[in-house]
Tab-separated table of C-alpha atoms and ligand atoms in Angstrom:
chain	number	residue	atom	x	y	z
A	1	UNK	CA	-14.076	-88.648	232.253
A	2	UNK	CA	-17.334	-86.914	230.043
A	3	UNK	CA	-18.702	-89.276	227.688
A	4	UNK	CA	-20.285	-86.191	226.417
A	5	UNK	CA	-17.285	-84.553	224.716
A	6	UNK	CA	-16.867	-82.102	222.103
A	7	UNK	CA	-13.661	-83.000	219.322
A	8	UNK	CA	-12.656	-80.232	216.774
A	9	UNK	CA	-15.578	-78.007	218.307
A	10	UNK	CA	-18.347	-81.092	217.227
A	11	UNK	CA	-20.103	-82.627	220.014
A	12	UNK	CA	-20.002	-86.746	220.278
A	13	UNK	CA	-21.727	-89.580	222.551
A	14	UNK	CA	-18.800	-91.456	223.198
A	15	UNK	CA	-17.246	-92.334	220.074
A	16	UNK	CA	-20.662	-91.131	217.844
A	17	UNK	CA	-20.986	-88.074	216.463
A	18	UNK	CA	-23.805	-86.636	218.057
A	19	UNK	CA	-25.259	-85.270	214.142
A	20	UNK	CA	-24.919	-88.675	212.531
A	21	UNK	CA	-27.532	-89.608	215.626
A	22	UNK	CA	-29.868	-86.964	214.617
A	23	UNK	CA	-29.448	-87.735	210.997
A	24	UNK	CA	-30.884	-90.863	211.440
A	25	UNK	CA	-33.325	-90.827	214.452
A	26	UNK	CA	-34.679	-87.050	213.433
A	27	UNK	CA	-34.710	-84.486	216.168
A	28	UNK	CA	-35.920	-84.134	219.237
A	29	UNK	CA	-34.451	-86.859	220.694
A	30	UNK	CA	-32.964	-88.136	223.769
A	31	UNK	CA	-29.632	-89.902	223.901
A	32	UNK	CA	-27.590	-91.869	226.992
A	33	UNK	CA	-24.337	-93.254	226.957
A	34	UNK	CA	-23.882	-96.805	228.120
A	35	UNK	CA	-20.534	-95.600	229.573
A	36	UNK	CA	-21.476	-93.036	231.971
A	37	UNK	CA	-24.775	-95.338	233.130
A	38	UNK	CA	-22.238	-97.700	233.969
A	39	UNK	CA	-19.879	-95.382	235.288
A	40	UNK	CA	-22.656	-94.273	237.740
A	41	UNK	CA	-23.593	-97.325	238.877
A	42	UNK	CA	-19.612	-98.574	239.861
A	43	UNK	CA	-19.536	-95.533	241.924
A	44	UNK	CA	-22.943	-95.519	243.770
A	45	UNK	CA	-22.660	-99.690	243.829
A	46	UNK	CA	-19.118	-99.397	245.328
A	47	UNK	CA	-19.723	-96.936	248.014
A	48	UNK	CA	-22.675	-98.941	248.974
A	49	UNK	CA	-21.094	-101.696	250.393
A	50	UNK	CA	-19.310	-99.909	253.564
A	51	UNK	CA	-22.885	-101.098	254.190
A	52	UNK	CA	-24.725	-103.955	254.121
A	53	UNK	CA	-27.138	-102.792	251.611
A	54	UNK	CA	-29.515	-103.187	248.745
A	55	UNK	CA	-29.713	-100.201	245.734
A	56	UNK	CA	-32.896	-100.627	244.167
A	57	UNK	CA	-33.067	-97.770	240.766
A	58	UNK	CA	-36.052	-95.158	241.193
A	59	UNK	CA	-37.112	-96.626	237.706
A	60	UNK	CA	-39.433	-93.003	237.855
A	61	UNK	CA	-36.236	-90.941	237.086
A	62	UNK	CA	-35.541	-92.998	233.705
A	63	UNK	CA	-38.108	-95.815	232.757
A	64	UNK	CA	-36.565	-97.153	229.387
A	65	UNK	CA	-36.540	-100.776	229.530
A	66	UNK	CA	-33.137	-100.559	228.017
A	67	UNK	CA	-31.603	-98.717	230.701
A	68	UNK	CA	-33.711	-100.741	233.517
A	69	UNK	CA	-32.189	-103.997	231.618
A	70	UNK	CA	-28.854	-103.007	232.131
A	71	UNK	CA	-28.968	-101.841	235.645
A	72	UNK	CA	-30.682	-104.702	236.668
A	73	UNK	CA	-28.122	-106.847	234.570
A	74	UNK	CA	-25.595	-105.548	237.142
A	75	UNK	CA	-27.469	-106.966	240.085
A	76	UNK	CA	-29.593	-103.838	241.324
A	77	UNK	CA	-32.907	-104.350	242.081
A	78	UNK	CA	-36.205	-101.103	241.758
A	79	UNK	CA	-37.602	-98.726	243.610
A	80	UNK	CA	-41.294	-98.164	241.770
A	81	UNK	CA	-44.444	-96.082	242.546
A	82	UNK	CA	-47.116	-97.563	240.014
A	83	UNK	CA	-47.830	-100.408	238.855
A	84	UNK	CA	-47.193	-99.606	235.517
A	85	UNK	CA	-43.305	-99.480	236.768
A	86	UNK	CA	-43.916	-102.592	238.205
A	87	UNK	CA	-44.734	-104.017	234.761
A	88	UNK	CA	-41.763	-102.284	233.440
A	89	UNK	CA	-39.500	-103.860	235.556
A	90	UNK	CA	-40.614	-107.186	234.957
A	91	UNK	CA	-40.196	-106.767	231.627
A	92	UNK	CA	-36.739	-105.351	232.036
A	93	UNK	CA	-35.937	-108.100	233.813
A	94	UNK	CA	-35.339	-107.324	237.301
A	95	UNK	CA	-35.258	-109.880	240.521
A	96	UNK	CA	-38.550	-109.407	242.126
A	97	UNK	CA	-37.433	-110.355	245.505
A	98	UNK	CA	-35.390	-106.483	244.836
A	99	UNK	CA	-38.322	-104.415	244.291
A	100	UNK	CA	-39.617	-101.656	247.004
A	101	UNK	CA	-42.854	-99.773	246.091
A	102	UNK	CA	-43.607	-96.654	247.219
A	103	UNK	CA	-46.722	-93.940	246.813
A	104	UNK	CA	-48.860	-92.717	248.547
A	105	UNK	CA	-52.515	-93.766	246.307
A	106	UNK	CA	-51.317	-97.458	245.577
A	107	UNK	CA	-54.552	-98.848	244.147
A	108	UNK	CA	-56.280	-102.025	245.151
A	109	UNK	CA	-55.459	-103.398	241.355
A	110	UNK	CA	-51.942	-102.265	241.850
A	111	UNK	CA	-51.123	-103.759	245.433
A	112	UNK	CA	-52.556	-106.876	243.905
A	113	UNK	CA	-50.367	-106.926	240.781
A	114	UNK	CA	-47.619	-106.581	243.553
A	115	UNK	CA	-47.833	-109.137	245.798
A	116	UNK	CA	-49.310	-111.844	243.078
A	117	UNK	CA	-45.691	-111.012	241.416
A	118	UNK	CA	-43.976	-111.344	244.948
A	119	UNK	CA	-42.105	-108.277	245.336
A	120	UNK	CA	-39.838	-107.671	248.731
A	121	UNK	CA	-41.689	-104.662	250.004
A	122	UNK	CA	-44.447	-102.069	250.217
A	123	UNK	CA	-43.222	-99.029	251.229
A	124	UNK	CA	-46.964	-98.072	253.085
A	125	UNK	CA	-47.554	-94.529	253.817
A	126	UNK	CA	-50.619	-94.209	255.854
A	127	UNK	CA	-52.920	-96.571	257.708
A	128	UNK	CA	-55.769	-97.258	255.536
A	129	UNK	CA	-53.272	-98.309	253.397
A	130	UNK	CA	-51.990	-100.959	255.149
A	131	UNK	CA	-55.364	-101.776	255.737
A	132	UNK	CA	-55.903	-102.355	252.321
A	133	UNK	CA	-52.558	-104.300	251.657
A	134	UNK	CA	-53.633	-106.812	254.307
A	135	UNK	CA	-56.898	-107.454	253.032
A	136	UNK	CA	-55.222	-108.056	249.470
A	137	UNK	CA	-52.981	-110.215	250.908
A	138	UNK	CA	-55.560	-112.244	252.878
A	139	UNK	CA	-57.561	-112.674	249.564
A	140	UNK	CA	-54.590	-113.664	248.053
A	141	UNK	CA	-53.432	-116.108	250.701
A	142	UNK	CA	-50.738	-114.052	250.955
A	143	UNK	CA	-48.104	-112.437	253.349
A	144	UNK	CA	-47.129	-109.151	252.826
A	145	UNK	CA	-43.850	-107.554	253.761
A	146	UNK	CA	-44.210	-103.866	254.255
A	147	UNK	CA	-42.276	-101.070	256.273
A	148	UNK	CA	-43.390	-97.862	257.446
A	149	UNK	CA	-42.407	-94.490	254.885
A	150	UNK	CA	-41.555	-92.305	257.965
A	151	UNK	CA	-41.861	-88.210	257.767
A	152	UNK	CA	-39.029	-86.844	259.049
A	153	UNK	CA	-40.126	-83.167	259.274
A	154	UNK	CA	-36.645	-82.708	258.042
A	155	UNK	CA	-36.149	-79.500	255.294
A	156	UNK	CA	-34.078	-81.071	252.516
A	157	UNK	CA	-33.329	-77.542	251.249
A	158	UNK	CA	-33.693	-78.553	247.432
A	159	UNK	CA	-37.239	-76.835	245.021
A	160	UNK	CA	-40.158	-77.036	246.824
A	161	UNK	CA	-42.041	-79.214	244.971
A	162	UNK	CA	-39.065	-82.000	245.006
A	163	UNK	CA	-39.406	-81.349	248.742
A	164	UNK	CA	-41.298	-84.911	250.490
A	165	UNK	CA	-40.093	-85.156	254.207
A	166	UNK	CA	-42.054	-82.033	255.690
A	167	UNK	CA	-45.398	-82.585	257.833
A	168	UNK	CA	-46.915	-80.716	254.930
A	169	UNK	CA	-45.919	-82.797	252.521
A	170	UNK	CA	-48.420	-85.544	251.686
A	171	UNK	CA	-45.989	-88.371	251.816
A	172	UNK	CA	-45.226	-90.845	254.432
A	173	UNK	CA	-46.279	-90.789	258.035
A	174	UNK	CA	-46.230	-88.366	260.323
A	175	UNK	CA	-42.935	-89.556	262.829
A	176	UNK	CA	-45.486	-89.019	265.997
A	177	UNK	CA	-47.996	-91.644	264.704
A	178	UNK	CA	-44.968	-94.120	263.558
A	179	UNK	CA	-45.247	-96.557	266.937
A	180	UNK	CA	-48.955	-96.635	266.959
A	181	UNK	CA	-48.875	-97.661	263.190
A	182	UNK	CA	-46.693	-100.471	263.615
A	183	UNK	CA	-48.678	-101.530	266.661
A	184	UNK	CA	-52.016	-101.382	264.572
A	185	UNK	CA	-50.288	-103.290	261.566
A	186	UNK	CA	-48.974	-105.623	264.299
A	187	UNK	CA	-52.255	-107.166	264.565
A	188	UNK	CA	-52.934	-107.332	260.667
A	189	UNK	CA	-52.887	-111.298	259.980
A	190	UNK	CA	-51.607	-110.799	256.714
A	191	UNK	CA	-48.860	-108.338	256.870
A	192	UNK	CA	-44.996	-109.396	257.809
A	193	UNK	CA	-43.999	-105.633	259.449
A	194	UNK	CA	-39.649	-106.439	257.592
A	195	UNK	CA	-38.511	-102.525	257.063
A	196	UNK	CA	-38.682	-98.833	258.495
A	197	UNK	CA	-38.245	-96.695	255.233
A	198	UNK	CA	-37.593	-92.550	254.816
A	199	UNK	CA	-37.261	-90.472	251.970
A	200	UNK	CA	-37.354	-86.544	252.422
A	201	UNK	CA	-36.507	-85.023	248.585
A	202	UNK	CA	-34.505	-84.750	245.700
A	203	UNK	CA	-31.946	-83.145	243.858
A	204	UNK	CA	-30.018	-82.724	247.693
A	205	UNK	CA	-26.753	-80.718	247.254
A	206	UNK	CA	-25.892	-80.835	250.958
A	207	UNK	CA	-25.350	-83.868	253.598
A	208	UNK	CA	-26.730	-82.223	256.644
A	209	UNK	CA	-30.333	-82.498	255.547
A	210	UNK	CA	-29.553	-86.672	255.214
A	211	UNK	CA	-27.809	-86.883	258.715
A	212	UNK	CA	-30.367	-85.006	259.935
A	213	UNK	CA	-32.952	-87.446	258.614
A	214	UNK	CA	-30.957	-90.690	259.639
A	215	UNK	CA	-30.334	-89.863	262.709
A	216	UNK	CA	-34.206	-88.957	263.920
A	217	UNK	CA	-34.863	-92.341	261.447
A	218	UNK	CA	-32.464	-94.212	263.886
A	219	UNK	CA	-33.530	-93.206	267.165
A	220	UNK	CA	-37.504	-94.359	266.130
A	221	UNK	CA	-35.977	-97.418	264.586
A	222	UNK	CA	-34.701	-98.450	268.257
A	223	UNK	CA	-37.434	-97.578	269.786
A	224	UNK	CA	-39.660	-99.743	267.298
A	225	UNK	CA	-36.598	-102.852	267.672
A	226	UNK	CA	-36.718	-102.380	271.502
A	227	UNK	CA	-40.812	-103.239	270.825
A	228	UNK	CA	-39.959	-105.906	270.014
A	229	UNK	CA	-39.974	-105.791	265.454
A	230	UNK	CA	-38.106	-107.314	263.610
A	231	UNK	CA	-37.079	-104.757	261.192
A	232	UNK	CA	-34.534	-106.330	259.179
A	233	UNK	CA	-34.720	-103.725	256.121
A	234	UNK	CA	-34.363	-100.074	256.208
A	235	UNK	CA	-34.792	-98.041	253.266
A	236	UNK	CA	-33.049	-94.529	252.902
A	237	UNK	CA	-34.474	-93.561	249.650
A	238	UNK	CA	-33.266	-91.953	246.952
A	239	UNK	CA	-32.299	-87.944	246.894
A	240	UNK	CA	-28.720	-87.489	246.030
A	241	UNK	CA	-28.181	-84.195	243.891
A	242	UNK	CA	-26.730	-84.378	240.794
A	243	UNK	CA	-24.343	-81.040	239.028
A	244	UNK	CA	-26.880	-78.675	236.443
A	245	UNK	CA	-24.811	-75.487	236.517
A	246	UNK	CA	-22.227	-75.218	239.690
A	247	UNK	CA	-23.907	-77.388	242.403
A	248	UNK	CA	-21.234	-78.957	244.402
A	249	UNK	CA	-23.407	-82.016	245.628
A	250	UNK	CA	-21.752	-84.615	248.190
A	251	UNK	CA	-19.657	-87.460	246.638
A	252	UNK	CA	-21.914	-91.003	247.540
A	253	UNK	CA	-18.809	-92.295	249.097
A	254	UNK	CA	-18.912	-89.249	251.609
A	255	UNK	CA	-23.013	-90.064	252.236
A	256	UNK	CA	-22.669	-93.831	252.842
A	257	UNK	CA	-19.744	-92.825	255.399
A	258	UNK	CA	-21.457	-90.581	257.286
A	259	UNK	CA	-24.592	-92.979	257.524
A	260	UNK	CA	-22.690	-95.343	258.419
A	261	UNK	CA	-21.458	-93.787	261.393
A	262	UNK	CA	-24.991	-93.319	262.376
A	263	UNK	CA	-25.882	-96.748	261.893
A	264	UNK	CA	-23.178	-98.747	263.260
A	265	UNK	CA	-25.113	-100.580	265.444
A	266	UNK	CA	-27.622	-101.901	262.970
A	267	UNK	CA	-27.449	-105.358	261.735
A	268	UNK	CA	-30.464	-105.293	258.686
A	269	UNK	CA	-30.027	-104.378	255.083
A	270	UNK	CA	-29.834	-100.617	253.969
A	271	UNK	CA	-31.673	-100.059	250.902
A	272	UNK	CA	-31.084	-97.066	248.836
A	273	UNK	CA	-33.299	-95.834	246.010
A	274	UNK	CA	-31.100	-93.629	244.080
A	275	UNK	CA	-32.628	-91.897	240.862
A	276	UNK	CA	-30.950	-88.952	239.188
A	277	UNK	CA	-27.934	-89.374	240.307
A	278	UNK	CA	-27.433	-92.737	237.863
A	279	UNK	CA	-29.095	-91.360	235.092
A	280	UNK	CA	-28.995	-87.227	234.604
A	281	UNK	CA	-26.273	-86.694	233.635
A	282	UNK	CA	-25.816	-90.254	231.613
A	283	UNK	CA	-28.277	-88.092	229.210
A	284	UNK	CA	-28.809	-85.370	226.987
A	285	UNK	CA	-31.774	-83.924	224.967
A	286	UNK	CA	-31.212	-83.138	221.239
A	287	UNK	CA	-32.877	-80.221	219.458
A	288	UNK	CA	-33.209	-78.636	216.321
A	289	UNK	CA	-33.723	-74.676	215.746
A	290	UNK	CA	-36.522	-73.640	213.478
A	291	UNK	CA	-36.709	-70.337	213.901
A	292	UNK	CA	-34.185	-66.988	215.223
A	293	UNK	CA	-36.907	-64.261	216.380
A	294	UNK	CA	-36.125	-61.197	216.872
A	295	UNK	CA	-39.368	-59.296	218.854
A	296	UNK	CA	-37.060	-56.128	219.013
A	297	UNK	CA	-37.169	-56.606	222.416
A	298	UNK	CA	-35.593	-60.015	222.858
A	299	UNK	CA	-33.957	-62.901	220.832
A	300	UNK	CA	-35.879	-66.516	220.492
A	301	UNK	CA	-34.022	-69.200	219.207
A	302	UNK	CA	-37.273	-71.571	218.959
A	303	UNK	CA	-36.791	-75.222	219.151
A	304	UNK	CA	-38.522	-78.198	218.011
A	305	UNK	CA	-37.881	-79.691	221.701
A	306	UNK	CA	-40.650	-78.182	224.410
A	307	UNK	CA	-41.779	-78.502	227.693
A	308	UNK	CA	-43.808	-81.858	226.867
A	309	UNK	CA	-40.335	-83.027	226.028
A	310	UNK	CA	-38.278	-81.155	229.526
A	311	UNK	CA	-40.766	-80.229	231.274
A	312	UNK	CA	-37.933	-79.499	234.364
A	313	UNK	CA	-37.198	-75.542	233.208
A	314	UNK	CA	-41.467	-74.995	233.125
A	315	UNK	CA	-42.005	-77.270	236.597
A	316	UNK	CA	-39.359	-76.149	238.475
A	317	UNK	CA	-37.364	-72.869	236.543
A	318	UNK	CA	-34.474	-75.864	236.181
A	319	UNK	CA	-31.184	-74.881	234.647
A	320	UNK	CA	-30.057	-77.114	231.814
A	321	UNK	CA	-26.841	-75.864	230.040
A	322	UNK	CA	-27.835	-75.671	226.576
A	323	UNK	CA	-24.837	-75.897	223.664
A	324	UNK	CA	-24.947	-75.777	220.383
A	325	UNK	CA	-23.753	-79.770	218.906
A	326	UNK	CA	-21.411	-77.951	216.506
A	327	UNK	CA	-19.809	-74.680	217.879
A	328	UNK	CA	-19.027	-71.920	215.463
A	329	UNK	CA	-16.498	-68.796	215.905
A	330	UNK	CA	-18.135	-65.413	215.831
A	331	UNK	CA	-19.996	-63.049	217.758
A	332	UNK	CA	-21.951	-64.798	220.127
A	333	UNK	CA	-25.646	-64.122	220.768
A	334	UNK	CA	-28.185	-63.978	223.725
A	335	UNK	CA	-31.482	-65.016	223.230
A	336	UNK	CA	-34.138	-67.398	224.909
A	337	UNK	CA	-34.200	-70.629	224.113
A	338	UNK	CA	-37.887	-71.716	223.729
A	339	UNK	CA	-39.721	-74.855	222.544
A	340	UNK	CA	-43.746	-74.739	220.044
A	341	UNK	CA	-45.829	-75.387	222.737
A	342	UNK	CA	-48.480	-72.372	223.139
A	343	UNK	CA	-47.854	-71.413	226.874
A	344	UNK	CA	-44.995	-68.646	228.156
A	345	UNK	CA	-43.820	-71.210	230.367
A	346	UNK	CA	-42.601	-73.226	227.458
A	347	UNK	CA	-38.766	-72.480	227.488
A	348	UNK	CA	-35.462	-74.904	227.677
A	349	UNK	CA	-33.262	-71.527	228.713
A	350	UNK	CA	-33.214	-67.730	229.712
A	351	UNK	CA	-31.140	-65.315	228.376
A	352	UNK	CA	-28.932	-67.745	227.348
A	353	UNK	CA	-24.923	-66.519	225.368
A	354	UNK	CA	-24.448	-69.219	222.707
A	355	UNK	CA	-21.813	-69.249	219.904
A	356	UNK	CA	-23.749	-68.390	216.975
A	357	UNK	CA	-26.097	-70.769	215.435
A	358	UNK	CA	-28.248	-70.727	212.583
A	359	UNK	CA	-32.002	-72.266	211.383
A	360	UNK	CA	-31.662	-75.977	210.727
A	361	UNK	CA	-28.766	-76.180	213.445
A	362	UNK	CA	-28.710	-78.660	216.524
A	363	UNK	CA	-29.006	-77.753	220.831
A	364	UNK	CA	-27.510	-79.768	222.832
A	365	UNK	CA	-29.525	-79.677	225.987
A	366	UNK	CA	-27.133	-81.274	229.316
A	367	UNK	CA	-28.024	-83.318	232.325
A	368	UNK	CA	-31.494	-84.618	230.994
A	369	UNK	CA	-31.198	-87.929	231.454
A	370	UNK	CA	-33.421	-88.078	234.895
A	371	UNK	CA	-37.034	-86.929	234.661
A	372	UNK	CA	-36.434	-86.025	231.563
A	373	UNK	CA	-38.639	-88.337	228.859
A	374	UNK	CA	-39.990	-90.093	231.973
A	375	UNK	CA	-42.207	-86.413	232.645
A	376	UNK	CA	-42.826	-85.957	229.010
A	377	UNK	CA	-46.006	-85.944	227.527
A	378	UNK	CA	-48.074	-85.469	224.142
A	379	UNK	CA	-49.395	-81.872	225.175
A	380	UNK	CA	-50.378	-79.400	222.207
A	381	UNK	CA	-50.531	-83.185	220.222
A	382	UNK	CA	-46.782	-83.845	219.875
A	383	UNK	CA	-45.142	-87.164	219.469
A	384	UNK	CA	-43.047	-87.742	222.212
A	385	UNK	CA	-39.446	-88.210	221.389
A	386	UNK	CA	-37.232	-91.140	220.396
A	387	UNK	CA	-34.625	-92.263	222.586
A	388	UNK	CA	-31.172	-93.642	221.626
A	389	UNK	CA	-28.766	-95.338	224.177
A	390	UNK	CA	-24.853	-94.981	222.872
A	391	UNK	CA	-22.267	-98.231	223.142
A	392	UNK	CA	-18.696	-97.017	222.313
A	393	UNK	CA	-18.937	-96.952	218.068
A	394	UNK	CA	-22.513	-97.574	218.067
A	395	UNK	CA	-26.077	-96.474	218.878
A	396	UNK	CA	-29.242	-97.974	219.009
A	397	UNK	CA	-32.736	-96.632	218.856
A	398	UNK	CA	-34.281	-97.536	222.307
A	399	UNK	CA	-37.858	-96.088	221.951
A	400	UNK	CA	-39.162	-95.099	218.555
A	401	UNK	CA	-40.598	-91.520	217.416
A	402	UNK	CA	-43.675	-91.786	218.624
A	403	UNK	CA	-46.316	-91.154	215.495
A	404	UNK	CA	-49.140	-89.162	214.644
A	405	UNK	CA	-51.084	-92.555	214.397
A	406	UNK	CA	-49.925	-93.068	218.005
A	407	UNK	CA	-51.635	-89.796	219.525
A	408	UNK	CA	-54.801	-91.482	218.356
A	409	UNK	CA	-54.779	-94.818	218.279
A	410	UNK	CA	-56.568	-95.441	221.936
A	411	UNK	CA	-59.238	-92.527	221.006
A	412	UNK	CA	-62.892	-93.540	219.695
A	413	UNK	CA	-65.520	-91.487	218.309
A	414	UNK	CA	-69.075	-92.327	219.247
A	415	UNK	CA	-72.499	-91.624	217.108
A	416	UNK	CA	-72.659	-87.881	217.977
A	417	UNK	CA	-76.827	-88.239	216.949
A	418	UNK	CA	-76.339	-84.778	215.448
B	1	PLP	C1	-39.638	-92.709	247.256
B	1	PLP	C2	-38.585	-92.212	246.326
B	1	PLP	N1	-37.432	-92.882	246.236
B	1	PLP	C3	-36.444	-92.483	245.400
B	1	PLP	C4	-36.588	-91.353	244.611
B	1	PLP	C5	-35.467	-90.965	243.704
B	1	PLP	O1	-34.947	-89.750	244.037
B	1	PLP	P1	-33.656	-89.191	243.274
B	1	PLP	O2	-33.926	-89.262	241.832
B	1	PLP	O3	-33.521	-87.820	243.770
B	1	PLP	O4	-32.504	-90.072	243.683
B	1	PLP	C6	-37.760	-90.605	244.684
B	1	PLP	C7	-37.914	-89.382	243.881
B	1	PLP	O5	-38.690	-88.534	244.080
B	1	PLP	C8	-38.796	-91.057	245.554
B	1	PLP	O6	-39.950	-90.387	245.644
């Protein structure tokens, strides 16, 4: 079942129509529905437990308190990289003994903020790192638990730059150095070695990359348990692809069944960090047109939604379907669809057939719910975007329009002495 659904040729949110929304929030403007988050989360959570596991969100993919409240309302804990996420998820509520944190430039401050609000697990991903943890931790009188983020050297096969588990890839530790990391953190007073953790991409459309990835994950993880560590978590990330335009990504029940088989043997917790698969296509991005221009050469439809809002089509040439909210009859037209911002990378769609559509008239922009207003940003001095989470019948505003008051209010102007 969509909860995105057009009736009579007018697209609603569940049982809203998607222009009463914009009538009252203003456009652009990001909207969820409460009943495909949840829908999401029964699948993933389900398949899960063929395992003895432990999903903590990637709160990076969608941030909103309100959506972190209600996934950790179902029992999930988070998977963060900052510790501005950390904050978040406090504030949203979550179990603290369920968050992992990840990243590779984890800040004194931040691994500080961490263990003084007793999280499960740092995800460490090279040595001075740990270093740095254990110090912390001493200070603070502390233990902390951390595991090892692993580097595969395993191609996921997604975009490039959603690509982490290749030696060139910055993240995690190279798999050759894995034993003589645990032996160094061994002898760290103030670090409990718990977990072995992996994550090599996202947006995965195909399995083999993961098996791949498990199974080199497994063999290190018995050679670290035959040590003699006790490594009673490991953590598979996050990665599983989500359908843009025709990817036929793997179902999670066929994932967890196939790791499954890897991991028979083990006897810790499985964590998984899933992101975009929960929330992208739980949301959609809501545009107005302003302008049909014709160059003579090519069509613009231009948008009041750009790439601070979606930055996916500039970052990564992303398809979004894009559809106008209320679909007319008559010829239909090609054009680009293409946001204000003053760069030629600012677009939302290519050469794009709509039904026709005239100034003043709404875009609905599909499968933006991950990395969507998480990557925006206030470039060429926009407010970013209001949010609005759907309930059946109702909707409610879950992040304000940001103002013009807003773009300013942390800026100061000192005595120039002109
Ligand atoms: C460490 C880690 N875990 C989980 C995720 C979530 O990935 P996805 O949204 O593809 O599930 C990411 C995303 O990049 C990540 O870096």
């Amino acid at each position: 079942m969509n909860d995105f659904i057009f009736k009579d040729n007018e697209l609603y949110c569940e049982d809203v129509p998607v222009k009463n929304i914009a009538s009252e929030a203003g456009t652009p403007f990001y909207l969820y529905s409460l009943a495909t988050l949840r829908r999401h989360f029964k699948v993933f959570d389900e398949s899960s437990k063929v395992l003895n596991s432990l999903v903590c969100y990637s709160v990076k993919a969608n941030s909103n308190i309100a959506v972190l409240n209600f996934l950790f309302k179902m029992g999930w804990g988070a998977d963060i990289v900052s510790g501005g996420e950390l904050f978040r998820a406090i504030k949203a509520g979550v179990d603290v003994n369920k968050v992992v944190y990840s990243g590779v430039g984890k800040t004194e401050g931040e691994i500080e903020f961490a263990i003084k609000s007793n999280i499960l697990m740092f995800n460490v991903e090279s040595i001075p790192e740990v270093f740095l943890i254990d110090k912390v931790a001493g200070r603070l009188g502390k233990k902390a638990k951390i595991s090892f983020r692993i580097n595969p050297n395993v191609d996921p096969k997604t975009h490039p730059y959603i690509s982490t588990g290749l030696k060139k890839n910055k993240f995690g530790i190279n798999i050759k150095h894995a034993i003589p990391a645990y032996e160094t953190a061994a002898g760290l007073s103030s670090i409990d070695i718990a977990g072995l953790d992996c994550h090599i991409g996202s947006q995965l459309t195909e399995i083999s990359p993961f098996n791949d990835a498990v199974a080199i994950v497994k063999e290190l993880l018995d050679k670290i348990m035959s040590k003699g560590f006790n490594i009673r978590y490991l953590d598979l990330g996050g990665g599983l692809g989500i359908t843009y335009e025709n990817e036929m990504p793997p179902h999670p029940s066929t994932y967890m069944n196939s790791i499954k088989n890897i991991l028979k043997d083990y006897g810790g917790t499985v964590i998984f960090e899933p992101g975009r698969l929960i929330a992208g296509n739980a949301g959609i991005f809501i545009t107005k047109i302003i302008y049909n221009k014709d160059t003579g050469s090519k069509n613009f439809i231009i948008v009041d939604g750009g790439m601070n809002d979606l930055i996916r089509p500039a970052l990564y040439e992303a398809y979004h379907e894009i559809v106008p909210v209320i679909k007319r009859v008559g010829p239909r037209i090609k054009a680009d669809i293409v946001g204000p911002i003053c760069e030629s990378a600012d677009f939302l769609g290519k050469d794009r057939v709509l039904s026709p559509v005239s100034e003043g008239d709404l875009l609905a922009v599909f499968s933006a719910g991950a990395y969507g207003f998480s990557m925006s940003s206030n470039y060429n001095s926009r407010p970013r975007s209001a949010e609005v989470l759907v309930d059946k019948d109702k909707f409610h505003i879950i992040r304000q329009r940001e103002t013009y008051e807003d773009l300013i209010g942390k800026e100061t102007v000192p005595d120039h002495n002109i």
